[in-house]
Short mmCIF file of C-alpha atoms in Angstrom, two decimals:
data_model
loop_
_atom_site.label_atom_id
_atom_site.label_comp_id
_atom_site.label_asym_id
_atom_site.label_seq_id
_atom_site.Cartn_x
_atom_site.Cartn_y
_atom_site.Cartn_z
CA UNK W 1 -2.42 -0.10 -15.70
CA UNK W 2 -4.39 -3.24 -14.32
CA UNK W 3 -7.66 -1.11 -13.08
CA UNK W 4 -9.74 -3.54 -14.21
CA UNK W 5 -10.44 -4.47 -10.38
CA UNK W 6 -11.35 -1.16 -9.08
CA UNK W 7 -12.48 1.41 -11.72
CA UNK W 8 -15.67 1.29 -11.26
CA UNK W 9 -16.92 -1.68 -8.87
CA UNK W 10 -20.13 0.15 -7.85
CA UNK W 11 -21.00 2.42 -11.08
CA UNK W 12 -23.68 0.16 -11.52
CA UNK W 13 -24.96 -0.09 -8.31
CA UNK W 14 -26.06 3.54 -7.39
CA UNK W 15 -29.64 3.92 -9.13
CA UNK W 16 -30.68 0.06 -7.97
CA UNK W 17 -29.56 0.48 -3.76
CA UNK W 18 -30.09 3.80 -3.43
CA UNK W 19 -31.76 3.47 -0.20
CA UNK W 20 -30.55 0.15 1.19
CA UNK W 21 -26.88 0.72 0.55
CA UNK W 22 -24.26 4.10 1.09
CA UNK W 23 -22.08 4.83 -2.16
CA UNK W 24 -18.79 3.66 -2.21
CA UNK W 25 -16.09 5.56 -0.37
CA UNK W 26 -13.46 7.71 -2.49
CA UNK W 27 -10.04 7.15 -0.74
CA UNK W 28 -7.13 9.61 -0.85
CA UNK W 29 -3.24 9.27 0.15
CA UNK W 30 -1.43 12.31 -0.10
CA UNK W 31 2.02 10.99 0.19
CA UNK W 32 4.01 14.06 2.14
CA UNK W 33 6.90 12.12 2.37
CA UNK W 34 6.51 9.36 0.27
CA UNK W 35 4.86 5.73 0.42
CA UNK W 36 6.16 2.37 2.33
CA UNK W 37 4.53 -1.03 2.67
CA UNK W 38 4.43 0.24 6.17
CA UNK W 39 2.44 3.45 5.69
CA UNK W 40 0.28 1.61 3.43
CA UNK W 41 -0.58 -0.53 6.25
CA UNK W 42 -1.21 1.99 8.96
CA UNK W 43 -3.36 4.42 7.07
CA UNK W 44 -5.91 1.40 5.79
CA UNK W 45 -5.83 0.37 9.14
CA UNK W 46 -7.20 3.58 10.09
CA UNK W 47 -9.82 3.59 7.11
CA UNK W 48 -11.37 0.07 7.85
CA UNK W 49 -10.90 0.84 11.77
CA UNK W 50 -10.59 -3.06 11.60
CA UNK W 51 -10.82 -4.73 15.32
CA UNK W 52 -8.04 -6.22 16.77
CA UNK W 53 -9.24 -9.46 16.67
CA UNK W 54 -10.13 -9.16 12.98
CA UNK W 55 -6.81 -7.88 12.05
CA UNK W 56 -5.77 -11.19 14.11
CA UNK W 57 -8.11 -13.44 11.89
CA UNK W 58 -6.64 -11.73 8.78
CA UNK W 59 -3.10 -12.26 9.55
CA UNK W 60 -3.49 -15.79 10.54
CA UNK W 61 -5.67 -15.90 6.66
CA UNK W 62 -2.90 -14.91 4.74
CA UNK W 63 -0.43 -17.02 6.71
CA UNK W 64 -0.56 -18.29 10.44
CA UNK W 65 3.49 -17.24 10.93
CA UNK W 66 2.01 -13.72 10.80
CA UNK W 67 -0.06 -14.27 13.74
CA UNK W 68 0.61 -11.33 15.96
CA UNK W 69 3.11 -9.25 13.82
CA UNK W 70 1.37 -6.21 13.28
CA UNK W 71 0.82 -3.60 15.59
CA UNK W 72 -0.61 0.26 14.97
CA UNK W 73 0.98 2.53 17.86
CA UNK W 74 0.67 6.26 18.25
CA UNK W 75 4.18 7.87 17.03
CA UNK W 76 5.47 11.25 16.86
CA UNK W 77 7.51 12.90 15.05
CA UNK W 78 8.53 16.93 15.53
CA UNK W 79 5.88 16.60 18.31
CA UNK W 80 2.80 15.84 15.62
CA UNK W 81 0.77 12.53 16.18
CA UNK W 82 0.25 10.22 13.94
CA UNK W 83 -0.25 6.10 13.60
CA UNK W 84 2.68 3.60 12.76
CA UNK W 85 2.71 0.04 11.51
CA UNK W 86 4.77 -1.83 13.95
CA UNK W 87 5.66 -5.29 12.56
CA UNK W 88 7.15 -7.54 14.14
CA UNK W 89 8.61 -10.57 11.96
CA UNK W 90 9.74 -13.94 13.10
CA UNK W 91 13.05 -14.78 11.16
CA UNK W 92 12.68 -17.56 7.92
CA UNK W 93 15.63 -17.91 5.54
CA UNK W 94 13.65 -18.90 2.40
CA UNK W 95 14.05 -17.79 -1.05
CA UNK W 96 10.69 -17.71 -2.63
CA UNK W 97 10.10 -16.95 -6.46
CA UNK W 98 6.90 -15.67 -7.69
CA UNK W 99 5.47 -18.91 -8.42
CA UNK W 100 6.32 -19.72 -4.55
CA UNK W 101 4.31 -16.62 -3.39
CA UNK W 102 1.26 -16.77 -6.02
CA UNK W 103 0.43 -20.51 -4.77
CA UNK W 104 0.89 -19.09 -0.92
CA UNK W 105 -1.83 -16.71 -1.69
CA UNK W 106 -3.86 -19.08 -3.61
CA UNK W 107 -4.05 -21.37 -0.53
CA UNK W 108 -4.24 -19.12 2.12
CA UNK W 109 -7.84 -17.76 3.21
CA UNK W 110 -7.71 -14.47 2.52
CA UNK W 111 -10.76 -13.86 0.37
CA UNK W 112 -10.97 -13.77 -3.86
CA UNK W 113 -10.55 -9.80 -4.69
CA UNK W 114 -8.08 -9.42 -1.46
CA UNK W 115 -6.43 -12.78 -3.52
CA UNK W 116 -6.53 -11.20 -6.98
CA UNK W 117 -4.98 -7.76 -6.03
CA UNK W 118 -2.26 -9.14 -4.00
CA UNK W 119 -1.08 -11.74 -6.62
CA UNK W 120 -1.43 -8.76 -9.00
CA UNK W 121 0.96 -6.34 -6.98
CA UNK W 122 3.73 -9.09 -6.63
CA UNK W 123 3.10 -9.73 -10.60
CA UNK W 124 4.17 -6.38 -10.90
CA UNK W 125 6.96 -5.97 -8.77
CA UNK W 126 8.44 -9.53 -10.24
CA UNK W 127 8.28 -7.62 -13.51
CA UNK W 128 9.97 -4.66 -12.35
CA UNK W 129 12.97 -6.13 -10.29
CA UNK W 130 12.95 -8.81 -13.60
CA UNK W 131 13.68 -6.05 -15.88
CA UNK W 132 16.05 -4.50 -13.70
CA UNK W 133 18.16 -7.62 -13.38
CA UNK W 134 17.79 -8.95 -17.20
CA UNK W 135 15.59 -11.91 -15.32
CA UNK W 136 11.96 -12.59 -16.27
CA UNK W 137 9.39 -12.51 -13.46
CA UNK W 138 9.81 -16.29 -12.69
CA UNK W 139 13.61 -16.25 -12.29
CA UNK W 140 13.04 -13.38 -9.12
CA UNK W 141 13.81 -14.08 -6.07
CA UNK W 142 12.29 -12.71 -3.11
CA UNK W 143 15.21 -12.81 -0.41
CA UNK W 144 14.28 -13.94 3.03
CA UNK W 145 12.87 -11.66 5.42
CA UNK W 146 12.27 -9.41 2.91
CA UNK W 147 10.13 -12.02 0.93
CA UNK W 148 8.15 -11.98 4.67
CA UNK W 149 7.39 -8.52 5.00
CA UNK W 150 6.51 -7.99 1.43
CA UNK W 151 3.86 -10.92 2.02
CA UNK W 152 2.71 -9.42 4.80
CA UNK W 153 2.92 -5.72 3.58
CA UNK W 154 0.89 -6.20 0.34
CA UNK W 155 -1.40 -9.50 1.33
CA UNK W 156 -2.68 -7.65 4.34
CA UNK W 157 -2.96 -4.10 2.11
CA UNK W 158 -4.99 -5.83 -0.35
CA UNK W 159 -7.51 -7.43 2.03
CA UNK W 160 -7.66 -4.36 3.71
CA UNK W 161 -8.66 -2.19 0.49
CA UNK W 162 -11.20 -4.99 -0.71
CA UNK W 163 -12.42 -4.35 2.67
CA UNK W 164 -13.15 -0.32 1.87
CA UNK W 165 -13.58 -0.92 -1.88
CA UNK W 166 -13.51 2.74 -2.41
CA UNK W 167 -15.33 3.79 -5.79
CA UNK W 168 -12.20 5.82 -6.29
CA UNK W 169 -8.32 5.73 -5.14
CA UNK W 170 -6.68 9.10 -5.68
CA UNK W 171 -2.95 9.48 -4.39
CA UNK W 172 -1.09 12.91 -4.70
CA UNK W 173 1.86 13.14 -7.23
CA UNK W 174 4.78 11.16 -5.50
CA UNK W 175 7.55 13.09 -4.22
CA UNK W 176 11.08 12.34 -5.49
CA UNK W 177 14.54 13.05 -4.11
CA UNK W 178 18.02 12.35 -5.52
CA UNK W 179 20.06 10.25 -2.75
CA UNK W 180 20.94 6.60 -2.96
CA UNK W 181 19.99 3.67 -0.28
CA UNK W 182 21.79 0.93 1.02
CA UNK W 183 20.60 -2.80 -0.64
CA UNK W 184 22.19 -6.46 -1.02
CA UNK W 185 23.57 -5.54 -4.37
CA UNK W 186 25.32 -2.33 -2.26
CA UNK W 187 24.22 1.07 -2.60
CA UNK W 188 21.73 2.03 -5.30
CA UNK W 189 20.58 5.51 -6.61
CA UNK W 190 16.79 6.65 -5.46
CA UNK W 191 14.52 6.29 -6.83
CA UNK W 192 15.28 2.73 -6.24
CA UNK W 193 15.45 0.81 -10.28
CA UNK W 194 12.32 -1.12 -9.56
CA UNK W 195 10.39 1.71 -8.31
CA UNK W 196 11.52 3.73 -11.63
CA UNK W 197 10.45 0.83 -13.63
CA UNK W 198 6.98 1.07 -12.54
CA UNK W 199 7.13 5.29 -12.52
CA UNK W 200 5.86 5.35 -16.26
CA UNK W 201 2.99 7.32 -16.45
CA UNK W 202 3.09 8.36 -12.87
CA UNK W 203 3.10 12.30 -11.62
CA UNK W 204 6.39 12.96 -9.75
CA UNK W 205 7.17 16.17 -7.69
CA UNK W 206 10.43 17.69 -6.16
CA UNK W 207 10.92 16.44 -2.51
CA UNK W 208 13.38 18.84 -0.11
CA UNK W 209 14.85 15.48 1.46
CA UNK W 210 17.48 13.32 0.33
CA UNK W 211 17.05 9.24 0.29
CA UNK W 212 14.38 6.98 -0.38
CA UNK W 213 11.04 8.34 -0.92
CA UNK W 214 8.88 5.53 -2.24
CA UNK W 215 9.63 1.95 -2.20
CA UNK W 216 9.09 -0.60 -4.71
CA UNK W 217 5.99 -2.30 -2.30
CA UNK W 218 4.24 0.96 -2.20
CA UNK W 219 4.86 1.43 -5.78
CA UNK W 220 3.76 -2.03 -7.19
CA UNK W 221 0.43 -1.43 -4.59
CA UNK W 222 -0.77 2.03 -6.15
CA UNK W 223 -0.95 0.56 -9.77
CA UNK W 224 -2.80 -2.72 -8.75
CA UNK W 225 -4.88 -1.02 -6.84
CA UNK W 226 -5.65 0.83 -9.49
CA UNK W 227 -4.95 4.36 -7.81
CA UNK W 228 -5.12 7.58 -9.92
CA UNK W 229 -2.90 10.51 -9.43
CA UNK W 230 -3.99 14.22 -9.09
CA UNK W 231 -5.55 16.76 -6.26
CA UNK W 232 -7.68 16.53 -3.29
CA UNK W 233 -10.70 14.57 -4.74
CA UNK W 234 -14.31 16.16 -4.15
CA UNK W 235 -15.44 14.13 -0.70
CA UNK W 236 -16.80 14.47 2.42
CA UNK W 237 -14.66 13.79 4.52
CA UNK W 238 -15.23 10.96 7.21
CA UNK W 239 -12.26 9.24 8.79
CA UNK W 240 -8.49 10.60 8.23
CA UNK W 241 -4.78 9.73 9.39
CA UNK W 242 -1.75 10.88 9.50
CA UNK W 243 0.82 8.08 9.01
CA UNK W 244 4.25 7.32 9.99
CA UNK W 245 6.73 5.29 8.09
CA UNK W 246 10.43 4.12 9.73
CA UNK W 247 12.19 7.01 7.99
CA UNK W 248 12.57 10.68 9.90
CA UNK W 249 13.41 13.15 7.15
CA UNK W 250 14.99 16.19 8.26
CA UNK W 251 13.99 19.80 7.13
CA UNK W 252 11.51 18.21 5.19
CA UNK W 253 7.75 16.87 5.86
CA UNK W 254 7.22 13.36 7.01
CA UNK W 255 4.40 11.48 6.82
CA UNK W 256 1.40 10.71 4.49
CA UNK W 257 -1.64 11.44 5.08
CA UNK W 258 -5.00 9.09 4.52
CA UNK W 259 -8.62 10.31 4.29
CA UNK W 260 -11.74 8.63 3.07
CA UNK W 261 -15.47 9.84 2.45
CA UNK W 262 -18.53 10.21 0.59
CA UNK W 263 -18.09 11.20 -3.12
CA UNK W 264 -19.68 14.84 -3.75
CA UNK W 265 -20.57 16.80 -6.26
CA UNK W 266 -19.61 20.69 -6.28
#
């Protein structure tokens, strides 16, 4: 679905810049515990190894009310180190529909692909929580802070993965558990409906947990971006994170785990 962006941006580019520029990166997730806006965050963080300051100019890009939201701490969890996402939000009580968000990306600076992938990913998750709800895309609202954090969660994503655009986006099969999760329309069986609206296609795997593995933000991300699903891909490995979401799951793994590299050929 939608990999019209990212297939293959730099196919054509290999025999003309062979000297003057490296190959693309390949980038891999392998989603231990599942995928959050969050996690998404941290481990592209890691990949870009953006600057402070940057990440400061990119925030205020997308929207100056992010200014200073984001933070990537160390975390721990069962004594292993990894990187977090720590957002901060300042509290709005607006309602925004699709159309709302689309024209706040359109006039915000973030820059045309970043702008295109991001208006793509909440195109898709309108769809999803539309069908859900018997609504179509334009009637969804995006509830207050939540409408927030998904701007910043996939806005910020997006710019950040224009920034790598890898050649290649491989994620592991997702791991699913049974469980339910709390929501404003009460408590919901996981996976949550909008993520299994967008699961078509999509490898799936047995997760030892209970609860919510995936949300729909992570979901909605990995098809605009265009990600493809399967094993370890054939790299050379260069940077690599583990990544922390909000969730602990007991007696079983937490974490995902980010790498990026040099395609090879074996």
């Amino acid at each position: 679905m939608s990999n019209e962006h990212h297939d293959h941006p730099h196919s054509h580019d290999h025999h003309h810049h062979e000297h003057d520029a490296p190959s693309a990166p390949v980038l891999t997730v392998r989603a231990h515990s599942g995928l959050s806006g969050d996690m998404f965050l941290a481990g592209l963080l890691r990949m870009t190894e953006i600057s402070p300051d940057e990440l400061e100019a990119t925030l205020v890009s997308i929207m100056p009310e992010l200014s200073g939201c984001v933070q990537l701490v160390h975390k721990e969890v069962n004594h292993i180190g990894g990187w977090h996402a720590q957002v901060t939000l300042p509290h709005q009580h607006e309602h925004r529909t699709l159309a709302d968000i689309l024209s706040l990306i359109a006039a915000g600076g973030m820059s045309d692909e970043g702008k295109a992938l991001a208006s793509q990913t909440f195109t898709l998750l309108a769809q999803a929580e539309g069908a859900v709800h018997g609504l179509t895309p334009a009637q969804v609202h995006f509830h207050e802070v939540g409408a927030l954090d998904s701007i910043l969660d996939i806005c910020l994503s997006c710019e950040l993965f224009h920034r790598l655009s890898p050649s290649r986006f491989v994620a592991s099969p997702l791991p699913m558990a049974d469980g339910f999760v709390h929501c404003a329309h009460g408590v919901i069986p996981v996976p949550a409906p909008a993520v299994l609206e967008l699961l078509d296609g999509v490898p799936v795997r047995p997760f030892p947990g209970q609860g919510e593995t995936v949300t729909p933000t992570a979901m909605a991300l990995l098809k605009a971006l265009g990600a493809e699903f399967g094993p370890w891909p054939a790299m050379q490995v260069e940077k690599k994170a583990l990544v922390y979401g909000t969730r602990v799951f007991e007696d079983a793994p937490n974490g995902a785990l980010f790498a990026c590299g040099r395609p090879e050929e074996f």
